[in-house]
Short mmCIF file of C-alpha atoms in Angstrom, two decimals:
data_model
loop_
_atom_site.label_atom_id
_atom_site.label_comp_id
_atom_site.label_asym_id
_atom_site.label_seq_id
_atom_site.Cartn_x
_atom_site.Cartn_y
_atom_site.Cartn_z
CA MET A 1 132.37 130.59 106.33
CA PRO A 2 131.64 128.74 109.59
CA SER A 3 130.96 125.52 107.61
CA SER A 4 134.33 125.62 105.92
CA LYS A 5 135.93 126.28 109.26
CA SER A 6 134.23 123.23 110.78
CA THR A 7 135.22 121.03 107.86
CA SER A 8 138.80 122.18 108.03
CA ALA A 9 138.75 121.55 111.80
CA LYS A 10 137.34 118.09 111.15
CA GLN A 11 140.03 117.40 108.57
CA LYS A 12 142.70 118.52 110.95
CA SER A 13 141.45 116.25 113.75
CA ALA A 14 141.30 113.32 111.32
CA ALA A 15 144.86 113.95 110.22
CA ASN A 16 145.92 114.14 113.83
CA ALA A 17 144.29 110.78 114.64
CA ALA A 18 145.94 109.10 111.64
CA SER A 19 149.36 110.35 112.55
CA ALA A 20 148.80 109.24 116.13
CA THR A 21 148.01 105.65 115.09
CA THR A 22 151.02 105.37 112.80
CA HIS A 23 153.18 106.74 115.55
CA GLN A 24 151.77 104.08 117.90
CA ALA A 25 152.45 101.31 115.38
CA GLN A 26 155.97 102.52 114.85
CA GLN A 27 156.50 102.57 118.55
CA GLN A 28 155.33 98.96 118.86
CA VAL A 29 157.63 97.79 116.08
CA ALA A 30 160.49 99.63 117.66
CA GLN A 31 159.68 98.00 120.99
CA THR A 32 159.67 94.44 119.57
CA SER A 33 162.89 95.02 117.66
CA ASN A 34 164.35 96.46 120.82
CA ALA A 35 163.29 93.34 122.72
CA VAL A 36 164.84 91.05 120.11
CA GLN A 37 168.03 93.06 120.08
CA THR A 38 168.24 92.98 123.85
CA LEU A 39 167.69 89.21 123.82
CA LEU A 40 170.40 88.67 121.23
CA LYS A 41 172.79 90.91 123.13
CA ALA A 42 172.17 89.07 126.38
CA TYR A 43 172.58 85.71 124.63
CA ASN A 44 175.85 86.73 123.03
CA GLU A 45 177.28 87.94 126.31
CA THR A 46 176.16 85.23 128.68
CA THR A 47 176.55 82.04 126.66
CA SER A 48 179.93 80.34 126.53
CA SER A 49 181.46 79.74 123.13
CA ARG A 50 181.08 75.97 123.44
CA LEU A 51 177.36 76.27 124.03
CA LYS A 52 177.18 78.68 121.10
CA LEU A 53 178.83 76.01 118.98
CA ILE A 54 176.12 73.55 119.92
CA ASP A 55 173.52 76.24 119.27
CA THR A 56 174.77 76.86 115.74
CA PHE A 57 174.40 73.15 115.11
CA LEU A 58 170.85 73.27 116.48
CA VAL A 59 169.96 76.24 114.27
CA PHE A 60 171.42 74.41 111.27
CA LEU A 61 169.36 71.29 112.04
CA MET A 62 166.17 73.29 112.46
CA LEU A 63 166.69 75.14 109.18
CA SER A 64 167.48 71.89 107.43
CA GLY A 65 164.30 70.24 108.71
CA VAL A 66 162.16 73.25 107.77
CA MET A 67 163.59 73.33 104.24
CA GLN A 68 162.98 69.64 103.71
CA PHE A 69 159.43 69.91 104.98
CA ALA A 70 158.79 72.94 102.76
CA TYR A 71 160.04 71.01 99.73
CA CYS A 72 157.85 68.05 100.58
CA VAL A 73 154.75 70.20 101.01
CA LEU A 74 155.32 72.53 98.05
CA VAL A 75 156.85 70.34 95.36
CA THR A 76 156.40 66.60 95.83
CA ASN A 77 156.72 63.85 98.40
CA PHE A 78 157.71 61.38 95.69
CA PRO A 79 160.43 59.32 97.31
CA PHE A 80 158.45 59.41 100.53
CA ASN A 81 160.90 57.17 102.36
CA ALA A 82 163.69 59.60 101.51
CA PHE A 83 161.69 62.51 102.94
CA LEU A 84 160.93 60.57 106.09
CA ALA A 85 164.56 59.56 106.51
CA GLY A 86 165.87 63.09 106.02
CA PHE A 87 163.27 64.78 108.17
CA SER A 88 163.53 62.28 110.98
CA SER A 89 167.32 62.55 110.92
CA CYS A 90 166.99 66.32 111.45
CA VAL A 91 164.46 65.92 114.22
CA GLY A 92 166.30 63.08 115.95
CA GLN A 93 169.66 64.79 115.78
CA PHE A 94 168.06 67.98 117.12
CA VAL A 95 166.67 66.10 120.10
CA LEU A 96 170.01 64.43 120.82
CA THR A 97 171.92 67.68 120.52
CA ALA A 98 169.45 69.59 122.66
CA SER A 99 169.72 66.97 125.39
CA LEU A 100 173.52 67.13 125.13
CA ARG A 101 173.40 70.90 125.47
CA SER A 102 171.20 70.76 128.54
CA GLN A 103 173.39 68.11 130.17
CA VAL A 104 176.67 69.86 129.38
CA ASN A 105 175.52 73.34 130.48
CA PRO A 106 177.33 74.14 133.77
CA GLU A 107 174.28 76.05 134.98
CA ASN A 108 172.30 72.77 134.99
CA GLY A 109 174.92 71.02 137.10
CA ALA A 110 172.55 70.74 140.05
CA VAL A 111 169.96 68.88 137.96
CA PHE A 112 172.40 66.41 136.35
CA LYS A 113 174.51 65.42 139.32
CA GLU A 114 175.33 61.86 138.26
CA VAL A 115 175.87 62.64 134.56
CA SER A 116 179.28 64.09 133.78
CA PRO A 117 179.71 66.07 130.56
CA GLU A 118 181.87 63.29 129.18
CA ARG A 119 179.18 60.73 129.88
CA ALA A 120 176.66 63.02 128.20
CA PHE A 121 178.89 63.29 125.16
CA ALA A 122 179.34 59.51 125.02
CA ASP A 123 175.56 59.05 125.13
CA PHE A 124 175.22 61.66 122.40
CA VAL A 125 177.72 59.83 120.20
CA LEU A 126 176.05 56.44 120.72
CA GLY A 127 172.59 57.86 120.07
CA SER A 128 173.81 59.61 116.94
CA ILE A 129 175.40 56.48 115.52
CA VAL A 130 172.23 54.45 116.07
CA LEU A 131 170.12 57.25 114.55
CA HIS A 132 172.40 57.47 111.52
CA PHE A 133 172.20 53.70 111.05
CA PHE A 134 168.42 53.73 111.00
CA VAL A 135 168.32 56.79 108.76
CA TYR A 136 170.67 55.21 106.21
CA ASN A 137 168.57 52.05 106.35
CA PHE A 138 165.46 53.98 105.47
CA LEU A 139 167.05 56.31 102.94
CA GLY A 140 167.02 53.77 100.16
CA MET B 1 147.14 -6.03 96.02
CA GLY B 2 148.29 -7.44 92.73
CA VAL B 3 147.59 -11.04 93.79
CA LEU B 4 144.07 -10.11 94.89
CA SER B 5 143.19 -8.45 91.56
CA LEU B 6 144.62 -11.44 89.71
CA CYS B 7 142.37 -13.75 91.70
CA LEU B 8 139.33 -11.55 91.04
CA LEU B 9 140.06 -11.45 87.32
CA SER B 10 140.39 -15.21 87.10
CA LEU B 11 137.09 -15.63 88.95
CA LEU B 12 135.38 -13.24 86.54
CA THR B 13 136.69 -15.03 83.46
CA LEU B 14 135.57 -18.35 84.89
CA THR B 15 132.04 -17.09 85.46
CA SER B 16 131.77 -15.36 82.07
CA VAL B 17 132.90 -18.48 80.21
CA ASP B 18 130.00 -20.42 81.66
CA ALA B 19 127.43 -17.60 81.50
CA ALA B 20 124.56 -18.03 79.07
CA ILE B 21 123.59 -15.44 76.50
CA LEU B 22 120.25 -13.72 76.62
CA THR B 23 118.25 -13.11 73.50
CA LEU B 24 114.78 -11.90 72.55
CA GLN B 25 112.06 -14.13 71.27
CA SER B 26 109.36 -12.73 68.94
CA PRO B 27 109.97 -9.01 69.46
CA ARG B 28 107.22 -6.95 67.80
CA PHE B 29 106.15 -3.32 67.61
CA THR B 30 102.78 -1.78 66.79
CA ILE B 31 101.94 1.86 66.09
CA THR B 32 98.31 2.84 66.51
CA SER B 33 96.83 6.28 65.99
CA ALA B 34 94.77 8.19 68.54
CA ALA B 35 91.60 6.90 66.90
CA ALA B 36 92.78 3.32 67.62
CA SER B 37 93.42 2.54 63.93
CA GLN B 38 96.58 0.51 63.37
CA LEU B 39 99.18 2.42 61.36
CA ARG B 40 102.10 -0.02 61.36
CA SER B 41 102.79 -3.42 62.89
CA GLU B 42 105.94 -5.44 62.23
CA PRO B 43 108.14 -8.00 63.93
CA ILE B 44 111.60 -6.69 64.85
CA SER B 45 114.59 -8.46 63.34
CA LEU B 46 117.61 -8.34 65.64
CA LYS B 47 119.96 -8.60 62.67
CA GLU B 48 118.51 -5.80 60.55
CA LYS B 49 116.84 -2.62 61.76
CA PRO B 50 113.41 -1.82 60.27
CA SER B 51 112.81 1.50 58.53
CA PRO B 52 112.55 4.41 60.97
CA LEU B 53 109.33 4.53 62.94
CA THR B 54 107.43 7.81 62.93
CA LEU B 55 105.09 8.77 65.74
CA GLY B 56 102.62 11.64 65.55
CA ALA B 57 101.60 13.85 68.41
CA ALA B 58 98.94 11.45 69.72
CA ASP B 59 100.09 8.08 68.38
CA VAL B 60 100.81 5.07 70.59
CA LEU B 61 103.76 2.73 70.17
CA LYS B 62 103.43 -0.74 71.69
CA LEU B 63 106.42 -3.01 72.07
CA SER B 64 106.32 -6.68 73.14
CA PHE B 65 109.00 -9.36 73.44
CA GLN B 66 110.12 -12.31 75.55
CA VAL B 67 113.58 -12.65 77.04
CA VAL B 68 115.00 -16.19 76.72
CA GLU B 69 118.34 -17.93 77.00
CA LYS B 70 119.92 -18.47 73.61
CA ASP B 71 120.30 -22.23 73.76
CA GLY B 72 117.75 -23.28 76.34
CA GLU B 73 114.56 -21.53 75.06
CA LYS B 74 113.73 -20.88 78.73
CA GLY B 75 112.14 -17.59 79.75
CA VAL B 76 114.38 -15.46 81.92
CA GLN B 77 113.52 -12.46 84.06
CA PRO B 78 116.68 -10.32 83.86
CA HIS B 79 117.57 -8.20 86.84
CA GLN B 80 117.70 -5.07 84.71
CA THR B 81 115.83 -4.29 81.52
CA PHE B 82 116.11 -0.83 80.03
CA LEU B 83 115.07 0.85 76.83
CA ARG B 84 117.61 3.46 75.83
CA PHE B 85 116.52 6.37 73.58
CA TYR B 86 119.66 8.00 72.23
CA ASP B 87 120.14 10.96 69.87
CA PRO B 88 123.63 10.53 68.35
CA VAL B 89 123.73 14.05 66.96
CA THR B 90 122.97 16.05 70.10
CA GLY B 91 124.13 13.36 72.54
CA GLU B 92 120.87 13.42 74.52
CA GLU B 93 119.71 10.10 75.92
CA GLY B 94 116.85 8.81 78.06
CA ILE B 95 116.55 5.50 79.90
CA GLN B 96 113.21 3.84 80.46
CA PRO B 97 112.97 0.69 82.64
CA VAL B 98 110.75 -2.07 81.26
CA ARG B 99 108.85 -4.43 83.53
CA VAL B 100 109.51 -8.09 82.66
CA SER B 101 107.41 -10.89 84.15
CA SER B 102 108.98 -13.97 85.73
CA THR B 103 108.47 -15.91 82.51
CA GLY B 104 110.41 -13.32 80.56
CA LYS B 105 107.48 -11.66 78.78
CA ALA B 106 107.58 -7.90 78.54
CA LYS B 107 105.26 -5.20 77.18
CA PHE B 108 106.07 -1.50 76.78
CA GLU B 109 103.69 1.25 75.70
CA LEU B 110 104.68 4.78 74.64
CA ASN B 111 101.73 7.15 74.36
CA MET B 112 102.80 10.43 72.75
CA ALA B 113 99.73 12.16 74.17
CA LYS B 114 101.21 11.57 77.65
CA PRO B 115 104.93 10.98 77.09
CA PRO B 116 107.02 9.71 80.02
CA ALA B 117 109.65 12.02 81.49
CA SER B 118 112.45 9.70 80.44
CA ILE B 119 112.18 10.61 76.72
CA PRO B 120 115.10 12.91 75.85
CA PRO B 121 114.56 16.27 74.13
CA THR B 122 114.06 15.80 70.40
CA THR B 123 114.70 18.04 67.45
CA ALA B 124 112.66 18.31 64.27
CA THR B 125 115.00 16.23 62.10
CA ASN B 126 117.03 13.92 64.32
CA LEU B 127 116.39 10.23 64.77
CA LEU B 128 116.37 8.58 68.17
CA SER B 129 118.02 5.17 68.11
CA VAL B 130 116.21 2.82 70.48
CA SER B 131 118.13 -0.07 72.03
CA LEU B 132 117.36 -2.65 74.69
CA LEU B 133 119.82 -3.20 77.54
CA LEU B 134 119.61 -6.43 79.53
CA GLY B 135 121.54 -7.01 82.73
CA SER B 136 121.61 -10.21 84.80
CA PHE B 137 123.79 -11.80 87.45
CA GLU B 138 123.69 -15.25 85.85
CA HIS B 139 123.98 -14.20 82.22
CA SER B 140 126.34 -12.03 80.25
CA PRO B 141 124.91 -8.59 79.56
CA ALA B 142 123.16 -7.95 76.26
CA LYS B 143 122.44 -4.89 74.16
CA TYR B 144 120.17 -5.08 71.12
CA GLU B 145 119.61 -2.23 68.66
CA LEU B 146 115.87 -2.32 68.01
CA PHE B 147 114.87 0.53 65.67
CA ASP B 148 115.11 4.26 64.91
CA LEU B 149 112.35 6.48 66.13
CA VAL B 150 111.18 9.87 64.92
CA LEU B 151 109.22 11.75 67.56
CA PRO B 152 107.56 15.17 67.40
CA GLU B 153 109.87 18.03 68.27
CA SER B 154 110.03 18.78 71.99
CA GLN B 155 109.77 22.24 73.46
CA SER B 156 113.07 23.99 73.87
CA VAL B 157 114.58 23.82 77.31
CA PRO B 158 113.85 26.96 79.36
CA LEU B 159 116.97 28.90 80.16
CA HIS B 160 118.12 28.82 83.73
CA GLU B 161 118.12 32.25 85.36
CA LEU B 162 121.89 32.07 85.90
CA GLU B 163 122.73 30.64 82.47
CA HIS B 164 124.19 33.92 81.22
CA THR B 165 126.87 33.76 83.90
CA PHE B 166 128.26 30.52 82.52
CA HIS B 167 129.58 32.15 79.35
CA PRO B 168 132.82 34.10 79.05
CA GLN B 169 132.30 37.40 80.80
CA PRO B 170 133.68 40.69 79.41
CA PRO B 171 137.39 40.97 80.17
CA ILE B 172 138.28 42.87 83.30
CA HIS B 173 140.43 45.94 82.75
CA HIS B 174 142.31 46.88 85.87
CA THR B 175 143.15 50.51 86.36
CA PHE B 176 146.13 51.10 88.54
CA ARG B 177 147.19 54.28 90.25
CA ALA B 178 149.50 56.26 87.99
CA GLU B 179 153.21 56.01 88.72
CA GLN B 180 154.59 58.85 90.77
CA LYS B 181 156.62 61.18 88.61
CA VAL B 182 159.91 62.88 89.39
CA PRO B 183 159.47 66.67 89.21
CA PRO B 184 161.24 68.62 86.43
CA ARG B 185 164.95 69.04 86.76
CA ILE B 186 164.80 72.81 87.40
CA ILE B 187 162.45 72.35 90.32
CA SER B 188 164.49 69.45 91.62
CA ALA B 189 167.65 71.54 91.42
CA ALA B 190 165.92 74.44 93.17
CA GLY B 191 164.72 72.07 95.87
CA ALA B 192 168.21 70.66 96.32
CA ALA B 193 169.64 74.19 96.63
CA LEU B 194 166.92 75.05 99.14
CA VAL B 195 167.69 72.03 101.29
CA LEU B 196 171.48 72.53 101.13
CA ALA B 197 171.24 76.23 101.98
CA PRO B 198 171.33 75.58 105.76
CA TRP B 199 174.87 74.23 105.29
CA VAL B 200 175.85 77.69 104.06
CA ALA B 201 174.26 79.18 107.16
CA LEU B 202 176.11 76.69 109.36
CA LEU B 203 179.47 77.43 107.80
CA GLY B 204 178.84 81.15 108.04
CA LEU B 205 177.93 80.94 111.71
CA LEU B 206 180.94 78.75 112.46
CA ALA B 207 183.21 81.22 110.70
CA HIS B 208 181.68 83.98 112.77
CA LEU B 209 182.05 81.98 115.95
CA GLN B 210 185.52 80.61 115.28
CA PRO B 211 185.43 77.81 117.83
CA SER B 212 188.73 76.59 119.20
CA VAL B 213 189.55 72.90 119.41
CA PRO B 214 192.92 72.90 121.19
CA TYR B 215 193.06 69.20 122.06
CA LEU B 216 191.60 67.74 118.88
CA PHE B 217 194.83 66.25 117.54
CA SER B 218 196.38 65.16 120.82
CA ILE B 219 197.46 61.53 120.95
CA ASN B 220 194.76 60.49 123.43
CA ILE B 221 191.83 61.96 121.58
CA ILE B 222 192.58 61.49 117.89
CA PRO B 223 191.85 57.72 117.82
CA PHE B 224 188.34 58.39 119.09
CA ILE B 225 187.75 61.00 116.39
CA ALA B 226 189.16 58.62 113.80
CA THR B 227 186.91 55.74 114.85
CA LEU B 228 183.88 58.03 114.79
CA ALA B 229 184.82 59.12 111.26
CA ALA B 230 185.27 55.45 110.36
CA PHE B 231 181.78 54.72 111.68
CA GLU B 232 180.27 57.41 109.47
CA GLY B 233 182.24 56.02 106.55
CA LEU B 234 180.96 52.52 107.29
CA LEU B 235 177.37 53.77 107.28
CA LEU B 236 177.94 55.56 103.96
CA TRP B 237 179.41 52.34 102.56
CA TYR B 238 176.34 50.49 103.85
CA TRP B 239 174.13 52.97 102.07
CA VAL B 240 175.74 52.29 98.69
CA ASP B 241 176.99 48.73 98.83
CA LEU B 242 176.91 46.61 101.95
CA LYS B 243 174.27 44.22 103.19
CA LEU B 244 172.70 44.38 106.64
CA GLY B 245 174.55 41.40 108.08
CA GLN B 246 177.88 42.77 106.89
CA VAL B 247 177.35 46.25 108.28
CA LEU B 248 176.24 44.85 111.64
CA LEU B 249 179.34 42.66 111.77
CA TYR B 250 181.76 45.42 110.82
CA GLY B 251 179.90 47.87 113.05
CA SER B 252 180.16 45.64 116.08
CA ILE B 253 183.92 45.14 115.50
CA LEU B 254 184.43 48.86 114.99
CA GLY B 255 182.23 49.53 117.99
CA VAL B 256 184.64 47.67 120.24
CA PHE B 257 187.50 49.89 119.06
CA THR B 258 185.35 53.00 119.32
CA ALA B 259 184.35 52.18 122.87
CA ALA B 260 187.97 51.67 123.91
CA ALA B 261 189.16 54.83 122.16
CA GLY B 262 186.20 56.78 123.51
CA LYS B 263 186.88 55.71 127.08
CA GLN B 264 190.46 56.87 126.72
CA ALA B 265 189.56 60.15 125.03
CA LEU B 266 186.81 61.11 127.44
CA ALA B 267 188.91 60.20 130.49
CA THR B 268 191.60 62.50 129.16
CA LYS B 269 189.03 65.25 128.56
CA SER B 270 187.61 65.00 132.05
CA ASP B 271 191.11 65.23 133.51
CA LEU B 272 191.69 68.34 131.40
CA ARG B 273 188.40 69.78 132.57
CA ARG B 274 189.18 69.23 136.25
CA LYS B 275 192.64 70.73 135.91
#
């Protein structure tokens, strides 16, 4: 009888340890999701709608680039110049838009004293047109 | 140039008209065997060739003649005297110079036990036609067919080590990299859907965001938007149809308008922002 008692005690302690680890893992997942949710909430509340507009464009460009790259890696890179043109257009436009966002953001006003938002937008437009020209050249 | 060649030609004709003709006096051949017994000895007639001479592996052919002028009977030492051994079937020939004394007498000996290097390669059946070539500055050149000669067959010529490379080589077959293939339509369609999916995400986010553009169609700003749209249209047109020079020309013209419209639009916007 003492042996069965010890085995049952051992089993119990093992079960306790297992439940403790799963509880810990669940806690960690909950913490990360909490962090993400907090981040999203803060972003939604503090960012102006115009910056959010630029951000949607940035997200779109990033997704677009990732999809094109995935297609090139998984399926084929057959018209390689087309892949390069498309991917570089995503990357280039992302860079231009990100620089526009940082120059237009009122919180960065101290850093960009001599660049007005309108000037930043004009630079963005010029850069975009030149980028589009080169991309169409390479698209074939 | 033409006058000079005419003069040279006339000089040549003048000299050849007066030049004397060389001929042979008492040409004779003798074939003796290795044991010094005479096998054949005949005078050579310049008008009719004798029957073909046959030499064994160790026989000796002796040739003697005197070179004289045709009319004068005077012995002449020509500047060049050659015996030409020619095989008309294979085209091989050999030239042997003959020493002629100042009086015009000449002797030539061909010992088959020690043949000179100037004899051409011979085959088992072919005849060598032997002729005498005489060259002189004061006389017109002369060529006399003497006789036909049958010599023992020579050893075949050893092949040069690179001889096999001088024949047509096997044809070269080039293998090129295979053409790149377009993937199947289903996969292409799936790929296209995958790449266009972000547009759906963009439209969804914009619908969620509902951005306001209150001044988009105001009179100061709309030309700028229109010229930007025209620029995109120009680039699309360039993609399908235009050439580089054309697009640069149209682009620079449109660029002037865009810059003017943009200045106006952005000045208006900055005023709105400050207000």
